[in-house]
Amino acid sequence: MDLRRKRAYDTPSDGDGFRVLVDRLWPRGVSKERAHIDLWAKETAPSPELRRAWHAASDDAWGEFADQYRAELAHETADAVAALAAEIRGHSVVTLIYGARDPEHNHAVVLEEALRALL
């Protein structure tokens, strides 16, 4: 399986395959028609508390955020991550859609790692 990441604000393409929105909140200003989302897996997103803490933190806090999110994925949201892995297993290309600006410092990076471990 080809597992990818893409911003919600980027233009969808046929090459994206099965598109999974992995944010807890719908991306501001993006219509459902324009987003072309096949599945909204909001249960796999960081908890509201962790999301708020990350938005208030500097980029230097990335490692701490990633570690806290990994802990959530392993415990509180483990069932949701397992369900997502089962859902995407039958698709040859899956793109995780996120709204964050930074392509390398966002929760989709950590979620992708967790999913790869299950697949």
Coordinates of N, CA and C in Angstrom, one line a residue:
M1 N 0.8 -1.2 0.0 CA 0.0 0.0 0.0 C 0.9 1.2 0.0
D2 N 0.4 2.2 -0.8 CA 1.1 3.5 -0.8 C 0.4 4.4 0.1
L3 N 1.0 4.8 1.2 CA 0.4 5.7 2.2 C 1.0 7.1 2.1
R4 N 0.2 8.1 1.9 CA 0.7 9.4 1.6 C 0.1 10.4 2.6
R5 N 0.6 11.7 2.6 CA 0.0 12.8 3.3 C -0.2 14.0 2.3
K6 N -1.2 14.8 2.6 CA -1.5 15.9 1.8 C -2.3 16.9 2.6
R7 N -2.1 18.2 2.3 CA -2.8 19.3 3.0 C -4.3 19.3 2.4
A8 N -5.2 19.6 3.2 CA -6.6 19.8 2.8 C -6.8 20.9 1.8
Y9 N -5.9 21.9 1.8 CA -6.0 23.0 1.0 C -5.3 22.8 -0.4
D10 N -4.6 21.7 -0.6 CA -4.1 21.4 -1.9 C -5.2 20.7 -2.7
T11 N -5.0 20.9 -4.0 CA -6.0 20.3 -5.0 C -6.0 18.8 -5.0
P12 N -7.2 18.2 -4.8 CA -7.2 16.7 -4.8 C -6.9 16.3 -6.2
S13 N -6.3 15.1 -6.3 CA -6.0 14.5 -7.6 C -6.4 13.0 -7.6
D14 N -6.6 12.4 -8.8 CA -6.9 11.0 -8.9 C -5.9 10.1 -8.3
G15 N -4.6 10.6 -8.3 CA -3.5 9.8 -7.7 C -3.6 9.7 -6.2
D16 N -4.5 10.5 -5.5 CA -4.6 10.4 -4.1 C -5.2 9.2 -3.6
G17 N -5.9 8.5 -4.4 CA -6.6 7.2 -4.0 C -7.7 7.5 -3.0
F18 N -7.7 6.7 -1.9 CA -8.7 6.8 -0.9 C -8.2 7.9 0.1
R19 N -9.0 9.0 0.1 CA -8.7 10.2 0.9 C -9.3 10.2 2.3
V20 N -8.5 10.3 3.3 CA -8.9 10.2 4.7 C -8.6 11.5 5.4
L21 N -9.6 12.2 5.9 CA -9.4 13.4 6.7 C -9.0 13.0 8.1
V22 N -7.9 13.4 8.6 CA -7.5 12.9 9.9 C -7.4 14.1 11.0
D23 N -8.1 15.1 10.7 CA -8.3 16.3 11.6 C -9.6 16.1 12.4
R24 N -9.6 16.6 13.6 CA -10.8 16.5 14.5 C -11.8 17.6 14.0
L25 N -11.3 18.7 13.4 CA -12.1 19.8 12.9 C -12.1 19.8 11.4
W26 N -13.2 20.1 10.8 CA -13.2 20.3 9.3 C -12.3 21.5 9.0
P27 N -11.5 21.4 7.9 CA -10.6 22.5 7.5 C -11.4 23.7 7.1
R28 N -11.1 24.8 7.7 CA -11.8 26.1 7.5 C -11.7 26.5 6.0
G29 N -12.9 26.8 5.4 CA -12.9 27.3 4.1 C -12.9 26.3 3.0
V30 N -12.9 25.0 3.3 CA -12.8 23.9 2.4 C -14.2 23.2 2.3
S31 N -14.9 23.3 1.2 CA -16.2 22.7 1.1 C -16.0 21.2 1.0
K32 N -17.1 20.5 1.4 CA -17.1 19.0 1.3 C -16.9 18.5 -0.1
E33 N -17.5 19.3 -1.1 CA -17.4 18.9 -2.5 C -15.9 19.1 -3.0
R34 N -15.3 20.1 -2.6 CA -13.9 20.4 -3.0 C -12.9 19.5 -2.3
A35 N -13.2 19.0 -1.1 CA -12.3 18.2 -0.3 C -12.2 16.8 -0.9
H36 N -13.2 16.2 -1.4 CA -13.2 14.9 -2.0 C -12.7 13.9 -0.9
I37 N -13.3 14.0 0.3 CA -13.0 13.1 1.4 C -13.8 11.8 1.3
D38 N -13.1 10.7 1.4 CA -13.8 9.4 1.4 C -14.1 8.9 2.8
L39 N -13.3 9.3 3.8 CA -13.6 8.9 5.2 C -13.0 10.0 6.1
W40 N -13.8 10.4 7.1 CA -13.3 11.3 8.1 C -13.0 10.6 9.4
A41 N -11.8 10.4 9.7 CA -11.3 9.6 10.9 C -10.9 10.6 12.0
K42 N -11.9 11.4 12.5 CA -11.6 12.4 13.5 C -11.2 11.8 14.8
E43 N -11.6 10.6 15.1 CA -11.3 9.9 16.3 C -9.8 9.6 16.5
T44 N -9.1 9.6 15.3 CA -7.6 9.4 15.4 C -6.8 10.6 15.6
A45 N -7.4 11.8 15.5 CA -6.7 13.1 15.7 C -6.3 13.3 17.1
P46 N -5.4 14.2 17.4 CA -5.0 14.5 18.8 C -6.2 14.9 19.6
S47 N -6.2 14.7 20.9 CA -7.2 15.1 21.8 C -7.3 16.6 21.7
P48 N -8.5 17.2 22.0 CA -8.6 18.7 22.0 C -7.6 19.4 22.8
E49 N -7.3 18.8 24.0 CA -6.3 19.4 24.9 C -4.9 19.4 24.2
L50 N -4.5 18.3 23.6 CA -3.2 18.2 23.0 C -3.1 19.1 21.8
R51 N -4.2 19.2 21.0 CA -4.3 20.1 19.8 C -4.1 21.5 20.2
R52 N -4.8 21.9 21.3 CA -4.7 23.3 21.7 C -3.2 23.6 22.2
A53 N -2.7 22.7 23.0 CA -1.3 22.9 23.5 C -0.3 23.0 22.3
W54 N -0.5 22.2 21.3 CA 0.4 22.2 20.1 C 0.3 23.5 19.4
H55 N -0.9 24.0 19.2 CA -1.1 25.3 18.5 C -0.5 26.5 19.2
A56 N -0.4 26.4 20.6 CA 0.2 27.4 21.4 C 1.7 27.3 21.5
A57 N 2.3 26.2 21.1 CA 3.7 25.9 21.3 C 4.5 26.4 20.1
S58 N 5.8 26.5 20.4 CA 6.8 26.8 19.3 C 7.1 25.6 18.5
D59 N 7.8 25.7 17.4 CA 8.2 24.6 16.6 C 9.2 23.7 17.4
D60 N 9.9 24.3 18.3 CA 10.9 23.6 19.1 C 10.2 22.5 20.0
A61 N 8.9 22.6 20.2 CA 8.2 21.7 21.0 C 7.7 20.5 20.2
W62 N 8.1 20.4 19.0 CA 7.5 19.3 18.1 C 7.8 17.9 18.7
G63 N 9.0 17.6 19.2 CA 9.3 16.3 19.7 C 8.4 15.9 20.9
E64 N 8.2 16.9 21.7 CA 7.3 16.6 22.9 C 5.9 16.4 22.5
F65 N 5.4 17.2 21.5 CA 4.0 17.0 21.0 C 3.9 15.6 20.4
A66 N 4.9 15.2 19.5 CA 4.8 13.9 18.8 C 4.8 12.8 19.8
D67 N 5.6 12.9 20.9 CA 5.7 11.8 21.9 C 4.3 11.7 22.6
Q68 N 3.7 12.9 23.0 CA 2.4 12.8 23.6 C 1.3 12.3 22.7
Y69 N 1.4 12.6 21.4 CA 0.4 12.1 20.5 C 0.6 10.6 20.3
R70 N 1.9 10.1 20.2 CA 2.1 8.7 20.1 C 1.5 7.9 21.3
A71 N 1.6 8.5 22.5 CA 1.1 7.9 23.7 C -0.5 7.8 23.6
E72 N -1.1 8.9 23.0 CA -2.6 8.9 22.8 C -2.9 7.8 21.8
L73 N -2.1 7.7 20.8 CA -2.4 6.7 19.7 C -2.3 5.2 20.3
A74 N -1.4 5.1 21.2 CA -1.1 3.7 21.8 C -2.2 3.4 22.9
H75 N -2.8 4.4 23.4 CA -3.7 4.1 24.5 C -5.2 4.6 24.2
E76 N -5.4 5.8 24.4 CA -6.8 6.4 24.3 C -7.4 6.1 22.9
T77 N -6.7 6.3 21.9 CA -7.3 6.1 20.6 C -6.8 4.9 19.8
A78 N -6.3 3.9 20.5 CA -5.8 2.7 19.9 C -6.8 2.0 19.1
D79 N -8.0 1.9 19.6 CA -9.1 1.2 18.9 C -9.5 2.0 17.6
A80 N -9.5 3.3 17.6 CA -9.8 4.1 16.4 C -8.7 3.9 15.4
V81 N -7.4 3.9 15.8 CA -6.3 3.7 14.9 C -6.4 2.3 14.2
A82 N -6.7 1.3 15.1 CA -6.8 -0.1 14.5 C -8.0 -0.2 13.5
A83 N -9.1 0.5 13.8 CA -10.2 0.5 12.9 C -9.9 1.2 11.6
L84 N -9.1 2.3 11.7 CA -8.7 3.0 10.5 C -7.8 2.1 9.7
A85 N -6.8 1.4 10.3 CA -5.9 0.5 9.6 C -6.7 -0.6 8.9
A86 N -7.7 -1.1 9.5 CA -8.6 -2.1 8.9 C -9.3 -1.6 7.7
E87 N -9.8 -0.4 7.8 CA -10.6 0.3 6.8 C -9.7 0.6 5.5
I88 N -8.5 1.0 5.7 CA -7.7 1.4 4.6 C -6.9 0.2 4.0
R89 N -6.8 -0.9 4.7 CA -6.0 -2.1 4.2 C -6.3 -2.5 2.8
G90 N -7.6 -2.4 2.4 CA -7.9 -2.9 1.0 C -7.7 -1.9 -0.1
H91 N -7.1 -0.7 0.2 CA -6.9 0.3 -0.8 C -5.4 0.3 -1.2
S92 N -5.1 0.5 -2.5 CA -3.7 0.5 -2.9 C -3.0 1.8 -2.7
V93 N -3.8 2.9 -2.7 CA -3.2 4.2 -2.4 C -4.2 4.9 -1.4
V94 N -3.6 5.4 -0.3 CA -4.3 6.1 0.7 C -3.6 7.4 1.0
T95 N -4.4 8.5 1.1 CA -3.8 9.8 1.4 C -4.4 10.3 2.6
L96 N -3.6 10.6 3.6 CA -4.1 11.2 4.9 C -4.1 12.7 4.7
I97 N -5.3 13.3 4.9 CA -5.5 14.7 4.6 C -5.5 15.4 6.0
Y98 N -4.8 16.5 6.0 CA -4.6 17.3 7.2 C -4.7 18.8 6.9
G99 N -5.0 19.6 7.9 CA -5.1 21.1 7.6 C -3.9 21.9 8.0
A100 N -3.0 21.4 8.8 CA -1.8 22.1 9.2 C -1.0 22.7 8.1
R101 N -0.3 23.8 8.4 CA 0.5 24.4 7.3 C 1.9 23.7 7.1
D102 N 2.5 23.2 8.2 CA 3.8 22.6 8.1 C 3.7 21.2 7.7
P103 N 4.2 20.8 6.6 CA 4.1 19.4 6.1 C 4.9 18.4 6.9
E104 N 5.9 18.8 7.7 CA 6.7 17.9 8.4 C 6.4 17.9 9.9
H105 N 5.8 18.9 10.4 CA 5.5 19.0 11.9 C 4.0 19.1 12.1
N106 N 3.3 18.0 11.9 CA 1.9 17.9 12.1 C 1.5 16.5 12.5
H107 N 0.4 16.3 13.1 CA 0.0 15.0 13.6 C -0.1 13.9 12.5
A108 N -0.4 14.3 11.3 CA -0.5 13.3 10.2 C 0.8 12.5 10.1
V109 N 1.9 13.1 10.3 CA 3.2 12.5 10.2 C 3.3 11.3 11.3
V110 N 2.9 11.6 12.5 CA 2.9 10.7 13.6 C 1.9 9.6 13.3
L111 N 0.7 10.0 12.9 CA -0.4 9.0 12.6 C 0.1 8.0 11.5
E112 N 0.7 8.6 10.5 CA 1.2 7.7 9.4 C 2.2 6.7 9.9
E113 N 3.1 7.1 10.8 CA 4.0 6.1 11.4 C 3.2 5.0 12.1
A114 N 2.2 5.4 12.9 CA 1.4 4.4 13.7 C 0.7 3.4 12.7
L115 N 0.1 4.0 11.7 CA -0.6 3.1 10.7 C 0.4 2.2 10.0
R116 N 1.5 2.7 9.6 CA 2.5 1.8 8.9 C 2.9 0.6 9.8
A117 N 3.0 0.8 11.1 CA 3.3 -0.2 12.1 C 2.2 -1.3 12.1
L118 N 1.0 -0.9 11.9 CA -0.2 -1.8 11.9 C -0.4 -2.5 10.6
L119 N 0.1 -1.9 9.5 CA -0.2 -2.4 8.2 C 1.0 -3.4 7.8

